[in-house]
Amino acid sequence: SSPYELTTNVNSRYGVFYASVLPNLFEIRRQINEKADKDNYKKATAITYVLQVLHGLKVTHLNGSIPYKQAMAGRYEGNFSPAFDSQEELFTTWLAELNSAIADLSAANTASTVSFGNSDIYYKSDWTKWIKLANTLKLRIAARYENENNTKTSDIVKEVLANAVGPIQSAEDNLA
């Protein structure tokens, strides 16, 4: 349907997030975790968290509190009644996940670091651009704090600006 036809398109991100995005990202991490050389895939794992936060932000913007920490518990633990996380909890969790992803993406490449090459349809395994996206997502979270907690907003902005890579600042760094 047309993206402008709201009668069939309202809040479709919610369903996509839980039916497609989360299951695929969790499965990627599960398969990487089972590999003997899983340390070579740290950057690949980091990317899954950046994408997870990107989509999670879109879902919480429209829905407020959403299941997140236990969202995939039905698939892996048989818990089909996940708890809803408040936006405050989501933002705290996502900032921690983004910080961890940035640390892994910032680590020096080794000869055994797995690169997706052209299979990475967004950035062609340009880890710097993934860091910029993660920092930009942190700024989105900071903007959400602005009316509630100016100190938190300021702290996040300072943290992003102190990062050597920084946020997205040009069209070429945007997702395709």
Short mmCIF file of C-alpha atoms in Angstrom, two decimals:
data_model
loop_
_atom_site.label_atom_id
_atom_site.label_comp_id
_atom_site.label_asym_id
_atom_site.label_seq_id
_atom_site.Cartn_x
_atom_site.Cartn_y
_atom_site.Cartn_z
CA SER A 1 0.00 0.00 0.00
CA SER A 2 0.98 3.60 -0.36
CA PRO A 3 2.89 5.04 2.61
CA TYR A 4 0.39 7.92 2.52
CA GLU A 5 -2.62 5.62 2.94
CA LEU A 6 -2.95 5.70 6.70
CA THR A 7 -5.94 3.39 6.98
CA THR A 8 -3.82 0.29 6.29
CA ASN A 9 -0.44 1.56 7.39
CA VAL A 10 -0.94 2.88 10.92
CA ASN A 11 1.65 1.51 13.31
CA SER A 12 2.84 -1.27 11.03
CA ARG A 13 6.33 -0.80 12.50
CA TYR A 14 5.18 -2.43 15.75
CA GLY A 15 4.32 -5.71 14.05
CA VAL A 16 7.40 -5.64 11.83
CA PHE A 17 9.64 -4.99 14.84
CA TYR A 18 8.41 -8.07 16.70
CA ALA A 19 7.73 -10.36 13.73
CA SER A 20 10.80 -9.65 11.59
CA VAL A 21 13.39 -7.27 13.00
CA LEU A 22 13.95 -8.68 16.50
CA PRO A 23 13.77 -12.37 15.54
CA ASN A 24 16.31 -11.93 12.75
CA LEU A 25 18.75 -9.87 14.84
CA PHE A 26 18.51 -12.26 17.79
CA GLU A 27 19.06 -15.22 15.46
CA ILE A 28 22.15 -13.59 13.94
CA ARG A 29 23.59 -13.10 17.43
CA ARG A 30 22.67 -16.65 18.45
CA GLN A 31 24.43 -18.13 15.42
CA ILE A 32 27.49 -15.94 15.92
CA ASN A 33 27.64 -16.93 19.59
CA GLU A 34 27.78 -20.62 18.60
CA LYS A 35 30.84 -20.11 16.37
CA ALA A 36 34.24 -21.18 17.64
CA ASP A 37 35.70 -17.93 16.27
CA LYS A 38 32.89 -15.68 17.56
CA ASP A 39 35.37 -12.96 18.58
CA ASN A 40 35.99 -12.30 14.89
CA TYR A 41 32.33 -11.31 14.59
CA LYS A 42 32.20 -8.63 17.31
CA LYS A 43 31.63 -5.87 14.77
CA ALA A 44 28.84 -7.88 13.12
CA THR A 45 27.21 -8.38 16.50
CA ALA A 46 27.57 -4.67 17.28
CA ILE A 47 25.73 -3.76 14.10
CA THR A 48 22.74 -5.87 15.16
CA TYR A 49 22.35 -3.73 18.29
CA VAL A 50 22.56 -0.48 16.31
CA LEU A 51 19.80 -1.71 13.99
CA GLN A 52 17.74 -2.98 16.91
CA VAL A 53 17.86 0.42 18.62
CA LEU A 54 17.13 2.23 15.35
CA HIS A 55 13.91 0.28 14.88
CA GLY A 56 13.05 0.23 18.58
CA LEU A 57 13.16 4.02 18.71
CA LYS A 58 10.66 4.23 15.86
CA VAL A 59 8.30 1.84 17.64
CA THR A 60 8.48 3.54 21.04
CA HIS A 61 7.97 6.99 19.50
CA LEU A 62 4.48 5.91 18.48
CA ASN A 63 3.67 3.42 21.25
CA GLY A 64 5.45 4.58 24.41
CA SER A 65 6.25 1.61 26.66
CA ILE A 66 6.96 -1.59 24.73
CA PRO A 67 8.28 -5.06 25.52
CA TYR A 68 12.02 -5.04 24.90
CA LYS A 69 14.19 -6.78 27.47
CA GLN A 70 11.89 -9.81 27.45
CA ALA A 71 10.56 -9.35 23.92
CA MET A 72 12.18 -12.51 22.58
CA ALA A 73 11.66 -14.58 25.74
CA GLY A 74 8.82 -16.47 24.04
CA ARG A 75 11.16 -17.70 21.35
CA TYR A 76 13.99 -18.75 23.62
CA GLU A 77 12.48 -19.23 27.08
CA GLY A 78 8.78 -19.95 26.54
CA ASN A 79 7.69 -16.69 28.23
CA PHE A 80 4.81 -15.43 26.12
CA SER A 81 3.89 -12.56 28.45
CA PRO A 82 6.87 -10.21 28.28
CA ALA A 83 6.98 -7.22 30.60
CA PHE A 84 6.62 -3.79 29.07
CA ASP A 85 9.63 -1.51 29.51
CA SER A 86 9.00 2.19 30.13
CA GLN A 87 10.60 4.66 27.77
CA GLU A 88 13.02 5.63 30.56
CA GLU A 89 14.10 1.97 30.84
CA LEU A 90 14.30 1.66 27.06
CA PHE A 91 16.50 4.73 26.70
CA THR A 92 18.83 3.59 29.49
CA THR A 93 19.10 0.13 27.93
CA TRP A 94 19.60 1.50 24.44
CA LEU A 95 22.30 3.93 25.51
CA ALA A 96 24.20 1.05 27.12
CA GLU A 97 23.77 -1.10 24.00
CA LEU A 98 24.91 1.73 21.75
CA ASN A 99 27.94 2.46 23.93
CA SER A 100 28.91 -1.20 23.80
CA ALA A 101 28.39 -1.31 20.03
CA ILE A 102 30.51 1.83 19.56
CA ALA A 103 33.31 0.30 21.65
CA ASP A 104 33.27 -2.90 19.57
CA LEU A 105 33.08 -1.02 16.28
CA SER A 106 35.92 1.30 17.37
CA ALA A 107 38.25 -1.59 18.22
CA ALA A 108 41.12 -2.09 15.82
CA ASN A 109 40.53 -4.49 12.98
CA THR A 110 42.54 -7.67 12.98
CA ALA A 111 43.31 -10.00 10.08
CA SER A 112 40.46 -12.21 11.28
CA THR A 113 37.80 -9.48 11.68
CA VAL A 114 34.81 -10.52 9.61
CA SER A 115 33.76 -7.96 7.02
CA PHE A 116 30.46 -8.14 5.20
CA GLY A 117 31.78 -6.23 2.22
CA ASN A 118 29.00 -5.53 -0.28
CA SER A 119 26.60 -7.75 1.69
CA ASP A 120 26.30 -4.83 4.10
CA ILE A 121 23.74 -3.01 1.98
CA TYR A 122 23.94 0.17 4.04
CA TYR A 123 27.58 0.93 4.69
CA LYS A 124 29.62 -1.83 2.97
CA SER A 125 31.30 -2.67 6.31
CA ASP A 126 32.49 0.89 6.83
CA TRP A 127 32.62 0.65 10.64
CA THR A 128 33.09 4.41 11.00
CA LYS A 129 29.72 5.06 9.38
CA TRP A 130 28.11 2.53 11.74
CA ILE A 131 29.64 4.42 14.67
CA LYS A 132 28.22 7.67 13.29
CA LEU A 133 24.78 6.08 13.11
CA ALA A 134 25.08 4.81 16.70
CA ASN A 135 26.11 8.28 17.89
CA THR A 136 23.22 9.83 15.97
CA LEU A 137 20.80 7.43 17.67
CA LYS A 138 22.21 8.54 21.01
CA LEU A 139 21.39 12.13 20.02
CA ARG A 140 17.82 11.07 19.21
CA ILE A 141 17.55 9.64 22.70
CA ALA A 142 19.03 12.85 24.12
CA ALA A 143 16.35 14.84 22.31
CA ARG A 144 13.68 12.69 23.97
CA TYR A 145 15.13 13.55 27.38
CA GLU A 146 15.22 17.30 26.70
CA ASN A 147 11.89 18.23 28.30
CA GLU A 148 12.29 15.78 31.18
CA ASN A 149 15.96 15.89 32.10
CA ASN A 150 18.16 18.62 30.63
CA THR A 151 21.19 17.31 32.50
CA LYS A 152 20.84 13.88 30.87
CA THR A 153 20.41 15.52 27.47
CA SER A 154 23.53 17.60 27.99
CA ASP A 155 25.55 14.60 29.19
CA ILE A 156 24.61 12.52 26.15
CA VAL A 157 25.37 15.35 23.73
CA LYS A 158 28.76 15.96 25.37
CA GLU A 159 29.52 12.24 25.18
CA VAL A 160 28.68 12.11 21.46
CA LEU A 161 30.68 15.24 20.70
CA ALA A 162 33.65 13.87 22.65
CA ASN A 163 33.65 10.75 20.49
CA ALA A 164 36.33 11.06 17.80
CA VAL A 165 33.94 9.87 15.09
CA GLY A 166 30.86 11.85 16.13
CA PRO A 167 27.35 11.69 14.61
CA ILE A 168 26.18 11.69 11.01
CA GLN A 169 26.94 15.07 9.49
CA SER A 170 26.63 14.51 5.73
CA ALA A 171 24.23 12.90 3.31
CA GLU A 172 26.80 10.27 2.33
CA ASP A 173 26.76 8.92 5.90
CA ASN A 174 22.97 8.46 5.97
CA LEU A 175 21.45 5.04 5.53
CA ALA A 176 20.66 4.23 1.93
#
